[in-house]
Amino acid sequence: FGNLVSLYMLDTRVLARDEQLSYGDFDLTSAQGQSDFVSAVSSPTRALLGSEQLTWLTDGMTTSSSKWQVLGQQVLMTKMHLPFEVLQLLVSLQVSQANGADTGSLLAQASALFAELAQIKGRILAGDPTVTDAERARVDTTAPYNLDAWDGYAYEREVLLGTAIAAQKNLVVLAGDTHNAWAGQLTTDANNPIAASQNAGVEFATSSVSSPGLEEYLALNTQGPEATAQMEQVLALLVNDLAYSNLVDRGYLTVTFNQEQASANWNYVSSIKTASYEMQTERSKELRMLAGQPVIQG
């Protein structure tokens, strides 16, 4: 793509990936178990790309003269961290679904918990002085919900994002194997030795063609559009780095680059089960990143 885009196609499945962690190996109900979990996820020995691929990528980004550094890869890089309370309930829901048990009561608990925590987070963001330390801890004590993604391999992500910041590169990450549509702000951790707590770039992720996603996991496809809209709003509120999600629709993503900006457009269809369909224009979405400004803009 000349001096406009350098595109790097990554493998996050076969070459060097360490075995995925399991929530079942940790006691998420205890402070020690939560600490052990966080330590395991962020261990520098955990590899997703592997040293050879990571070195190839960081060297290429650093020396590239292209306006945009674009990573094409499978899984979400955005930090999708949820409160531990939510994780505990989702683990129970996952086990019940795997065993074929009735999950009605757990889904009701999940819905109520999401709403309760979202209300607390909203009060915090509004500067409500009545928010207690205990309430703040409920929403601030978080961990990744999807260990199949970059959240389960945090060390290499920090190296990559820190490199992009240090080299002053315009970074855009594209993801596909996520089943739902997402857009996220790529930020470094507070303890990143290269660049702490800084914006490094953006991520645009497309929905699957047909595979079910979070909507099936949370039974949103049986609750109607209002429940879906509410859950999308709640997730955007609870997940600090999440800028956009579509949890039910299927379609495709187009991303356009020029010297000034990278523009992402999500397009959705009315049906994937019939030969005829209509574009759902009311659910389409456009977001962008301006060159030199690594933040998502509407």
mmCIF file of C-alpha atoms in Angstrom:
data_model
loop_
_atom_site.group_PDB
_atom_site.id
_atom_site.type_symbol
_atom_site.label_atom_id
_atom_site.label_comp_id
_atom_site.label_asym_id
_atom_site.label_seq_id
_atom_site.Cartn_x
_atom_site.Cartn_y
_atom_site.Cartn_z
ATOM 1 C CA PHE A 1 0.000 0.000 0.000
ATOM 2 C CA GLY A 2 2.960 2.308 -0.538
ATOM 3 C CA ASN A 3 3.485 4.994 2.066
ATOM 4 C CA LEU A 4 -0.144 4.995 3.191
ATOM 5 C CA VAL A 5 -0.636 1.625 4.929
ATOM 6 C CA SER A 6 1.652 -1.091 6.242
ATOM 7 C CA LEU A 7 -0.469 -4.204 6.778
ATOM 8 C CA TYR A 8 0.713 -7.013 9.051
ATOM 9 C CA MET A 9 -1.244 -10.277 9.029
ATOM 10 C CA LEU A 10 -0.741 -12.061 12.343
ATOM 11 C CA ASP A 11 -1.275 -15.612 13.541
ATOM 12 C CA THR A 12 -2.738 -15.884 17.039
ATOM 13 C CA ARG A 13 -3.870 -19.508 16.814
ATOM 14 C CA VAL A 14 -1.144 -21.885 15.665
ATOM 15 C CA LEU A 15 2.481 -20.735 15.662
ATOM 16 C CA ALA A 16 3.289 -19.958 19.295
ATOM 17 C CA ARG A 17 0.082 -19.686 21.290
ATOM 18 C CA ASP A 18 0.228 -20.962 24.877
ATOM 19 C CA GLU A 19 -2.676 -22.967 26.219
ATOM 20 C CA GLN A 20 -5.634 -20.814 27.169
ATOM 21 C CA LEU A 21 -6.151 -20.188 30.888
ATOM 22 C CA SER A 22 -9.339 -21.386 32.575
ATOM 23 C CA TYR A 23 -11.384 -19.497 35.153
ATOM 24 C CA GLY A 24 -12.071 -22.845 36.799
ATOM 25 C CA ASP A 25 -8.448 -23.035 37.929
ATOM 26 C CA PHE A 26 -8.847 -19.967 40.159
ATOM 27 C CA ASP A 27 -11.024 -19.101 43.150
ATOM 28 C CA LEU A 28 -12.505 -15.849 41.919
ATOM 29 C CA THR A 29 -14.490 -15.465 45.142
ATOM 30 C CA SER A 30 -11.350 -14.771 47.208
ATOM 31 C CA ALA A 31 -8.890 -11.883 47.098
ATOM 32 C CA GLN A 32 -5.972 -14.314 46.824
ATOM 33 C CA GLY A 33 -7.621 -16.202 43.990
ATOM 34 C CA GLN A 34 -8.285 -12.971 42.135
ATOM 35 C CA SER A 35 -4.664 -11.903 42.636
ATOM 36 C CA ASP A 36 -3.402 -15.265 41.370
ATOM 37 C CA PHE A 37 -5.625 -14.942 38.324
ATOM 38 C CA VAL A 38 -4.366 -11.448 37.454
ATOM 39 C CA SER A 39 -0.745 -12.571 37.886
ATOM 40 C CA ALA A 40 -1.258 -15.569 35.612
ATOM 41 C CA VAL A 41 -2.928 -13.516 32.875
ATOM 42 C CA SER A 42 -0.158 -10.892 32.859
ATOM 43 C CA SER A 43 2.783 -13.319 33.102
ATOM 44 C CA PRO A 44 5.629 -12.399 30.689
ATOM 45 C CA THR A 45 6.016 -16.097 29.894
ATOM 46 C CA ARG A 46 2.572 -16.326 28.263
ATOM 47 C CA ALA A 47 2.816 -16.122 24.476
ATOM 48 C CA LEU A 48 0.177 -15.426 21.856
ATOM 49 C CA LEU A 49 2.418 -14.333 18.969
ATOM 50 C CA GLY A 50 5.685 -15.776 20.245
ATOM 51 C CA SER A 51 9.043 -13.989 20.348
ATOM 52 C CA GLU A 52 9.858 -14.445 16.643
ATOM 53 C CA GLN A 53 6.559 -13.055 15.366
ATOM 54 C CA LEU A 54 6.464 -10.296 17.995
ATOM 55 C CA THR A 55 9.999 -9.164 17.066
ATOM 56 C CA TRP A 56 9.111 -9.206 13.357
ATOM 57 C CA LEU A 57 6.043 -7.081 14.088
ATOM 58 C CA THR A 58 7.635 -4.513 16.400
ATOM 59 C CA ASP A 59 10.673 -4.140 14.123
ATOM 60 C CA GLY A 60 8.429 -3.646 11.116
ATOM 61 C CA MET A 61 6.265 -1.062 12.853
ATOM 62 C CA THR A 62 9.260 0.849 14.175
ATOM 63 C CA THR A 63 11.046 1.107 10.831
ATOM 64 C CA SER A 64 7.969 1.603 8.635
ATOM 65 C CA SER A 65 7.497 4.944 6.882
ATOM 66 C CA SER A 66 3.794 4.329 6.194
ATOM 67 C CA LYS A 67 1.154 6.633 7.596
ATOM 68 C CA TRP A 68 -0.848 3.782 9.136
ATOM 69 C CA GLN A 69 0.263 0.588 10.861
ATOM 70 C CA VAL A 70 -2.573 -1.917 10.448
ATOM 71 C CA LEU A 71 -2.722 -5.315 12.145
ATOM 72 C CA GLY A 72 -5.010 -7.951 10.673
ATOM 73 C CA GLN A 73 -5.583 -10.750 13.174
ATOM 74 C CA GLN A 74 -8.190 -12.994 14.761
ATOM 75 C CA VAL A 75 -9.085 -11.993 18.305
ATOM 76 C CA LEU A 76 -9.949 -8.841 20.245
ATOM 77 C CA MET A 77 -7.007 -6.782 21.467
ATOM 78 C CA THR A 78 -9.136 -4.252 23.375
ATOM 79 C CA LYS A 79 -9.130 -4.729 27.159
ATOM 80 C CA MET A 80 -12.571 -6.189 27.835
ATOM 81 C CA HIS A 81 -12.441 -6.123 31.628
ATOM 82 C CA LEU A 82 -15.565 -6.698 33.688
ATOM 83 C CA PRO A 83 -16.152 -6.567 37.462
ATOM 84 C CA PHE A 84 -15.250 -9.805 39.245
ATOM 85 C CA GLU A 85 -18.859 -10.182 40.394
ATOM 86 C CA VAL A 86 -19.940 -10.396 36.774
ATOM 87 C CA LEU A 87 -17.185 -12.875 35.934
ATOM 88 C CA GLN A 88 -18.233 -15.169 38.771
ATOM 89 C CA LEU A 89 -21.819 -15.186 37.534
ATOM 90 C CA LEU A 90 -20.800 -15.694 33.897
ATOM 91 C CA VAL A 91 -18.672 -18.682 34.887
ATOM 92 C CA SER A 92 -21.688 -20.215 36.625
ATOM 93 C CA LEU A 93 -23.805 -19.496 33.560
ATOM 94 C CA GLN A 94 -21.243 -21.122 31.283
ATOM 95 C CA VAL A 95 -21.136 -24.273 33.426
ATOM 96 C CA SER A 96 -24.933 -24.493 33.541
ATOM 97 C CA GLN A 97 -25.232 -24.097 29.782
ATOM 98 C CA ALA A 98 -22.558 -26.755 29.195
ATOM 99 C CA ASN A 99 -24.494 -29.152 31.450
ATOM 100 C CA GLY A 100 -27.789 -28.439 29.748
ATOM 101 C CA ALA A 101 -29.319 -27.011 32.920
ATOM 102 C CA ASP A 102 -32.044 -24.370 33.065
ATOM 103 C CA THR A 103 -30.281 -20.995 33.084
ATOM 104 C CA GLY A 104 -33.353 -18.800 33.529
ATOM 105 C CA SER A 105 -32.600 -17.774 37.093
ATOM 106 C CA LEU A 106 -28.911 -17.117 36.359
ATOM 107 C CA LEU A 107 -29.819 -14.955 33.359
ATOM 108 C CA ALA A 108 -32.189 -12.959 35.544
ATOM 109 C CA GLN A 109 -29.440 -12.527 38.140
ATOM 110 C CA ALA A 110 -27.012 -11.427 35.439
ATOM 111 C CA SER A 111 -29.435 -8.850 34.086
ATOM 112 C CA ALA A 112 -30.057 -7.429 37.551
ATOM 113 C CA LEU A 113 -26.339 -7.386 38.386
ATOM 114 C CA PHE A 114 -25.405 -5.614 35.154
ATOM 115 C CA ALA A 115 -28.035 -2.953 35.824
ATOM 116 C CA GLU A 116 -26.936 -2.486 39.438
ATOM 117 C CA LEU A 117 -23.252 -2.124 38.594
ATOM 118 C CA ALA A 118 -24.013 0.179 35.668
ATOM 119 C CA GLN A 119 -25.936 2.446 38.010
ATOM 120 C CA ILE A 120 -22.965 2.610 40.378
ATOM 121 C CA LYS A 121 -20.565 3.321 37.495
ATOM 122 C CA GLY A 122 -22.871 6.061 36.254
ATOM 123 C CA ARG A 123 -22.868 7.698 39.669
ATOM 124 C CA ILE A 124 -19.070 7.554 39.795
ATOM 125 C CA LEU A 125 -18.732 9.156 36.367
ATOM 126 C CA ALA A 126 -21.204 11.861 37.400
ATOM 127 C CA GLY A 127 -19.096 12.680 40.462
ATOM 128 C CA ASP A 128 -21.713 11.556 42.983
ATOM 129 C CA PRO A 129 -20.143 12.172 46.430
ATOM 130 C CA THR A 130 -22.365 9.539 48.059
ATOM 131 C CA VAL A 131 -20.627 6.642 46.271
ATOM 132 C CA THR A 132 -19.060 4.463 48.964
ATOM 133 C CA ASP A 133 -15.649 2.814 48.840
ATOM 134 C CA ALA A 134 -17.370 -0.568 48.758
ATOM 135 C CA GLU A 135 -19.488 0.439 45.768
ATOM 136 C CA ARG A 136 -16.461 1.828 43.958
ATOM 137 C CA ALA A 137 -14.558 -1.399 44.580
ATOM 138 C CA ARG A 138 -17.393 -3.432 43.040
ATOM 139 C CA VAL A 139 -16.950 -1.755 39.639
ATOM 140 C CA ASP A 140 -13.218 -0.991 39.798
ATOM 141 C CA THR A 141 -12.100 -4.535 40.703
ATOM 142 C CA THR A 142 -12.090 -6.014 37.227
ATOM 143 C CA ALA A 143 -10.544 -8.774 35.133
ATOM 144 C CA PRO A 144 -10.795 -9.968 31.509
ATOM 145 C CA TYR A 145 -13.862 -11.970 30.592
ATOM 146 C CA ASN A 146 -12.495 -13.639 27.428
ATOM 147 C CA LEU A 147 -9.255 -15.540 27.947
ATOM 148 C CA ASP A 148 -9.287 -16.685 24.320
ATOM 149 C CA ALA A 149 -8.417 -13.122 23.226
ATOM 150 C CA TRP A 150 -5.443 -10.832 23.877
ATOM 151 C CA ASP A 151 -6.830 -10.352 27.395
ATOM 152 C CA GLY A 152 -5.464 -13.808 28.191
ATOM 153 C CA TYR A 153 -1.993 -12.839 26.952
ATOM 154 C CA ALA A 154 -1.531 -9.339 28.339
ATOM 155 C CA TYR A 155 2.282 -9.108 28.317
ATOM 156 C CA GLU A 156 2.739 -9.245 24.552
ATOM 157 C CA ARG A 157 -0.063 -6.727 24.096
ATOM 158 C CA GLU A 158 1.750 -4.267 26.359
ATOM 159 C CA VAL A 159 4.973 -4.707 24.363
ATOM 160 C CA LEU A 160 3.144 -4.096 21.102
ATOM 161 C CA LEU A 161 1.187 -1.056 22.294
ATOM 162 C CA GLY A 162 4.191 0.448 24.033
ATOM 163 C CA THR A 163 6.198 0.089 20.826
ATOM 164 C CA ALA A 164 3.522 1.891 18.796
ATOM 165 C CA ILE A 165 3.519 4.792 21.232
ATOM 166 C CA ALA A 166 7.304 5.055 21.469
ATOM 167 C CA ALA A 167 7.620 5.014 17.672
ATOM 168 C CA GLN A 168 4.750 7.524 17.309
ATOM 169 C CA LYS A 169 2.834 5.318 14.904
ATOM 170 C CA ASN A 170 -0.823 5.473 13.883
ATOM 171 C CA LEU A 171 -2.030 2.019 14.951
ATOM 172 C CA VAL A 172 -5.258 0.379 13.783
ATOM 173 C CA VAL A 173 -6.058 -3.219 14.728
ATOM 174 C CA LEU A 174 -8.644 -5.242 12.802
ATOM 175 C CA ALA A 175 -10.251 -8.311 14.366
ATOM 176 C CA GLY A 176 -12.559 -10.909 12.890
ATOM 177 C CA ASP A 177 -13.012 -13.986 15.087
ATOM 178 C CA THR A 178 -15.116 -12.197 17.675
ATOM 179 C CA HIS A 179 -18.668 -13.122 16.521
ATOM 180 C CA ASN A 180 -20.000 -9.686 17.529
ATOM 181 C CA ALA A 181 -19.113 -6.195 16.321
ATOM 182 C CA TRP A 182 -16.875 -4.061 18.514
ATOM 183 C CA ALA A 183 -14.754 -0.924 18.553
ATOM 184 C CA GLY A 184 -12.241 -0.345 21.309
ATOM 185 C CA GLN A 185 -9.660 2.109 22.530
ATOM 186 C CA LEU A 186 -6.224 0.480 22.790
ATOM 187 C CA THR A 187 -4.558 1.713 25.970
ATOM 188 C CA THR A 188 -1.488 0.667 27.912
ATOM 189 C CA ASP A 189 -1.536 -0.465 31.524
ATOM 190 C CA ALA A 190 -0.452 1.809 34.348
ATOM 191 C CA ASN A 191 2.684 -0.313 34.834
ATOM 192 C CA ASN A 192 3.718 -0.404 31.164
ATOM 193 C CA PRO A 193 7.493 0.336 31.243
ATOM 194 C CA ILE A 194 7.493 1.984 27.807
ATOM 195 C CA ALA A 195 4.422 4.216 28.033
ATOM 196 C CA ALA A 196 2.088 3.991 31.024
ATOM 197 C CA SER A 197 -1.656 4.616 30.781
ATOM 198 C CA GLN A 198 -1.596 6.077 27.291
ATOM 199 C CA ASN A 199 -3.707 5.694 24.160
ATOM 200 C CA ALA A 200 -1.848 3.619 21.578
ATOM 201 C CA GLY A 201 -4.422 3.226 18.807
ATOM 202 C CA VAL A 202 -7.850 1.827 18.028
ATOM 203 C CA GLU A 203 -9.437 -1.502 17.192
ATOM 204 C CA PHE A 204 -12.276 -2.194 14.777
ATOM 205 C CA ALA A 205 -13.824 -5.684 14.897
ATOM 206 C CA THR A 206 -16.440 -7.131 12.583
ATOM 207 C CA SER A 207 -19.298 -9.459 13.426
ATOM 208 C CA SER A 208 -19.297 -13.076 12.311
ATOM 209 C CA VAL A 209 -21.137 -14.127 9.164
ATOM 210 C CA SER A 210 -23.330 -16.654 10.946
ATOM 211 C CA SER A 211 -21.761 -17.881 14.197
ATOM 212 C CA PRO A 212 -23.641 -16.863 17.358
ATOM 213 C CA GLY A 213 -22.000 -14.519 19.822
ATOM 214 C CA LEU A 214 -22.707 -12.900 23.154
ATOM 215 C CA GLU A 215 -26.377 -12.502 22.252
ATOM 216 C CA GLU A 216 -26.886 -16.270 22.502
ATOM 217 C CA TYR A 217 -24.792 -16.554 25.653
ATOM 218 C CA LEU A 218 -26.988 -13.926 27.365
ATOM 219 C CA ALA A 219 -30.181 -14.986 25.549
ATOM 220 C CA LEU A 220 -30.558 -11.491 24.076
ATOM 221 C CA ASN A 221 -32.007 -12.913 20.874
ATOM 222 C CA THR A 222 -35.111 -13.914 22.832
ATOM 223 C CA GLN A 223 -35.589 -10.648 24.716
ATOM 224 C CA GLY A 224 -36.132 -8.098 21.968
ATOM 225 C CA PRO A 225 -34.354 -4.933 20.792
ATOM 226 C CA GLU A 226 -34.829 -2.988 24.027
ATOM 227 C CA ALA A 227 -32.939 -5.583 26.064
ATOM 228 C CA THR A 228 -30.191 -5.644 23.449
ATOM 229 C CA ALA A 229 -29.829 -1.856 23.424
ATOM 230 C CA GLN A 230 -29.706 -1.804 27.214
ATOM 231 C CA MET A 231 -26.977 -4.452 27.349
ATOM 232 C CA GLU A 232 -24.909 -2.628 24.724
ATOM 233 C CA GLN A 233 -25.155 0.546 26.809
ATOM 234 C CA VAL A 234 -24.283 -1.285 30.019
ATOM 235 C CA LEU A 235 -21.195 -2.897 28.487
ATOM 236 C CA ALA A 236 -19.985 0.449 27.135
ATOM 237 C CA LEU A 237 -20.375 1.863 30.633
ATOM 238 C CA LEU A 238 -18.707 -0.974 32.551
ATOM 239 C CA VAL A 239 -15.874 -1.732 30.088
ATOM 240 C CA ASN A 240 -13.631 1.316 30.168
ATOM 241 C CA ASP A 241 -11.971 0.803 26.779
ATOM 242 C CA LEU A 242 -15.080 -0.240 24.847
ATOM 243 C CA ALA A 243 -16.413 2.438 22.487
ATOM 244 C CA TYR A 244 -19.048 0.501 20.532
ATOM 245 C CA SER A 245 -20.724 -2.884 20.280
ATOM 246 C CA ASN A 246 -23.473 -4.565 18.315
ATOM 247 C CA LEU A 247 -24.445 -7.779 20.074
ATOM 248 C CA VAL A 248 -27.042 -9.277 17.733
ATOM 249 C CA ASP A 249 -26.704 -8.247 14.084
ATOM 250 C CA ARG A 250 -24.674 -9.875 11.302
ATOM 251 C CA GLY A 251 -23.010 -8.140 8.407
ATOM 252 C CA TYR A 252 -19.634 -6.782 7.390
ATOM 253 C CA LEU A 253 -17.104 -4.055 8.131
ATOM 254 C CA THR A 254 -15.347 -1.764 5.675
ATOM 255 C CA VAL A 255 -12.314 0.304 6.699
ATOM 256 C CA THR A 256 -11.011 3.140 4.534
ATOM 257 C CA PHE A 257 -7.649 4.861 4.959
ATOM 258 C CA ASN A 258 -6.356 8.179 3.689
ATOM 259 C CA GLN A 259 -3.702 10.597 4.864
ATOM 260 C CA GLU A 260 -6.051 12.239 7.361
ATOM 261 C CA GLN A 261 -8.046 9.401 8.898
ATOM 262 C CA ALA A 262 -9.016 5.744 9.169
ATOM 263 C CA SER A 263 -12.771 5.321 8.848
ATOM 264 C CA ALA A 264 -14.684 2.182 9.864
ATOM 265 C CA ASN A 265 -18.222 1.447 8.703
ATOM 266 C CA TRP A 266 -20.309 -1.420 10.129
ATOM 267 C CA ASN A 267 -23.075 -2.646 7.837
ATOM 268 C CA TYR A 268 -25.761 -5.124 8.888
ATOM 269 C CA VAL A 269 -28.296 -7.246 7.012
ATOM 270 C CA SER A 270 -31.838 -8.174 7.987
ATOM 271 C CA SER A 271 -31.335 -11.922 7.520
ATOM 272 C CA ILE A 272 -28.555 -14.434 6.950
ATOM 273 C CA LYS A 273 -30.986 -17.330 6.453
ATOM 274 C CA THR A 274 -32.662 -16.192 3.233
ATOM 275 C CA ALA A 275 -31.380 -15.305 -0.228
ATOM 276 C CA SER A 276 -33.141 -11.944 -0.046
ATOM 277 C CA TYR A 277 -32.296 -9.383 2.608
ATOM 278 C CA GLU A 278 -32.297 -5.675 3.350
ATOM 279 C CA MET A 279 -29.583 -3.486 4.801
ATOM 280 C CA GLN A 280 -30.414 -2.404 8.349
ATOM 281 C CA THR A 281 -29.472 1.225 7.960
ATOM 282 C CA GLU A 282 -30.755 2.130 11.423
ATOM 283 C CA ARG A 283 -28.121 -0.144 12.960
ATOM 284 C CA SER A 284 -25.189 0.915 10.755
ATOM 285 C CA LYS A 285 -22.315 2.705 12.454
ATOM 286 C CA GLU A 286 -19.321 4.825 11.439
ATOM 287 C CA LEU A 287 -16.331 5.569 13.659
ATOM 288 C CA ARG A 288 -12.901 6.955 12.840
ATOM 289 C CA MET A 289 -9.410 7.699 14.054
ATOM 290 C CA LEU A 290 -7.619 10.844 12.921
ATOM 291 C CA ALA A 291 -3.922 10.640 12.058
ATOM 292 C CA GLY A 292 -1.829 11.681 15.036
ATOM 293 C CA GLN A 293 -4.778 11.319 17.429
ATOM 294 C CA PRO A 294 -5.042 7.705 18.661
ATOM 295 C CA VAL A 295 -8.601 7.939 19.948
ATOM 296 C CA ILE A 296 -11.915 6.739 18.533
ATOM 297 C CA GLN A 297 -14.178 9.478 17.241
ATOM 298 C CA GLY A 298 -17.795 9.313 16.148
#
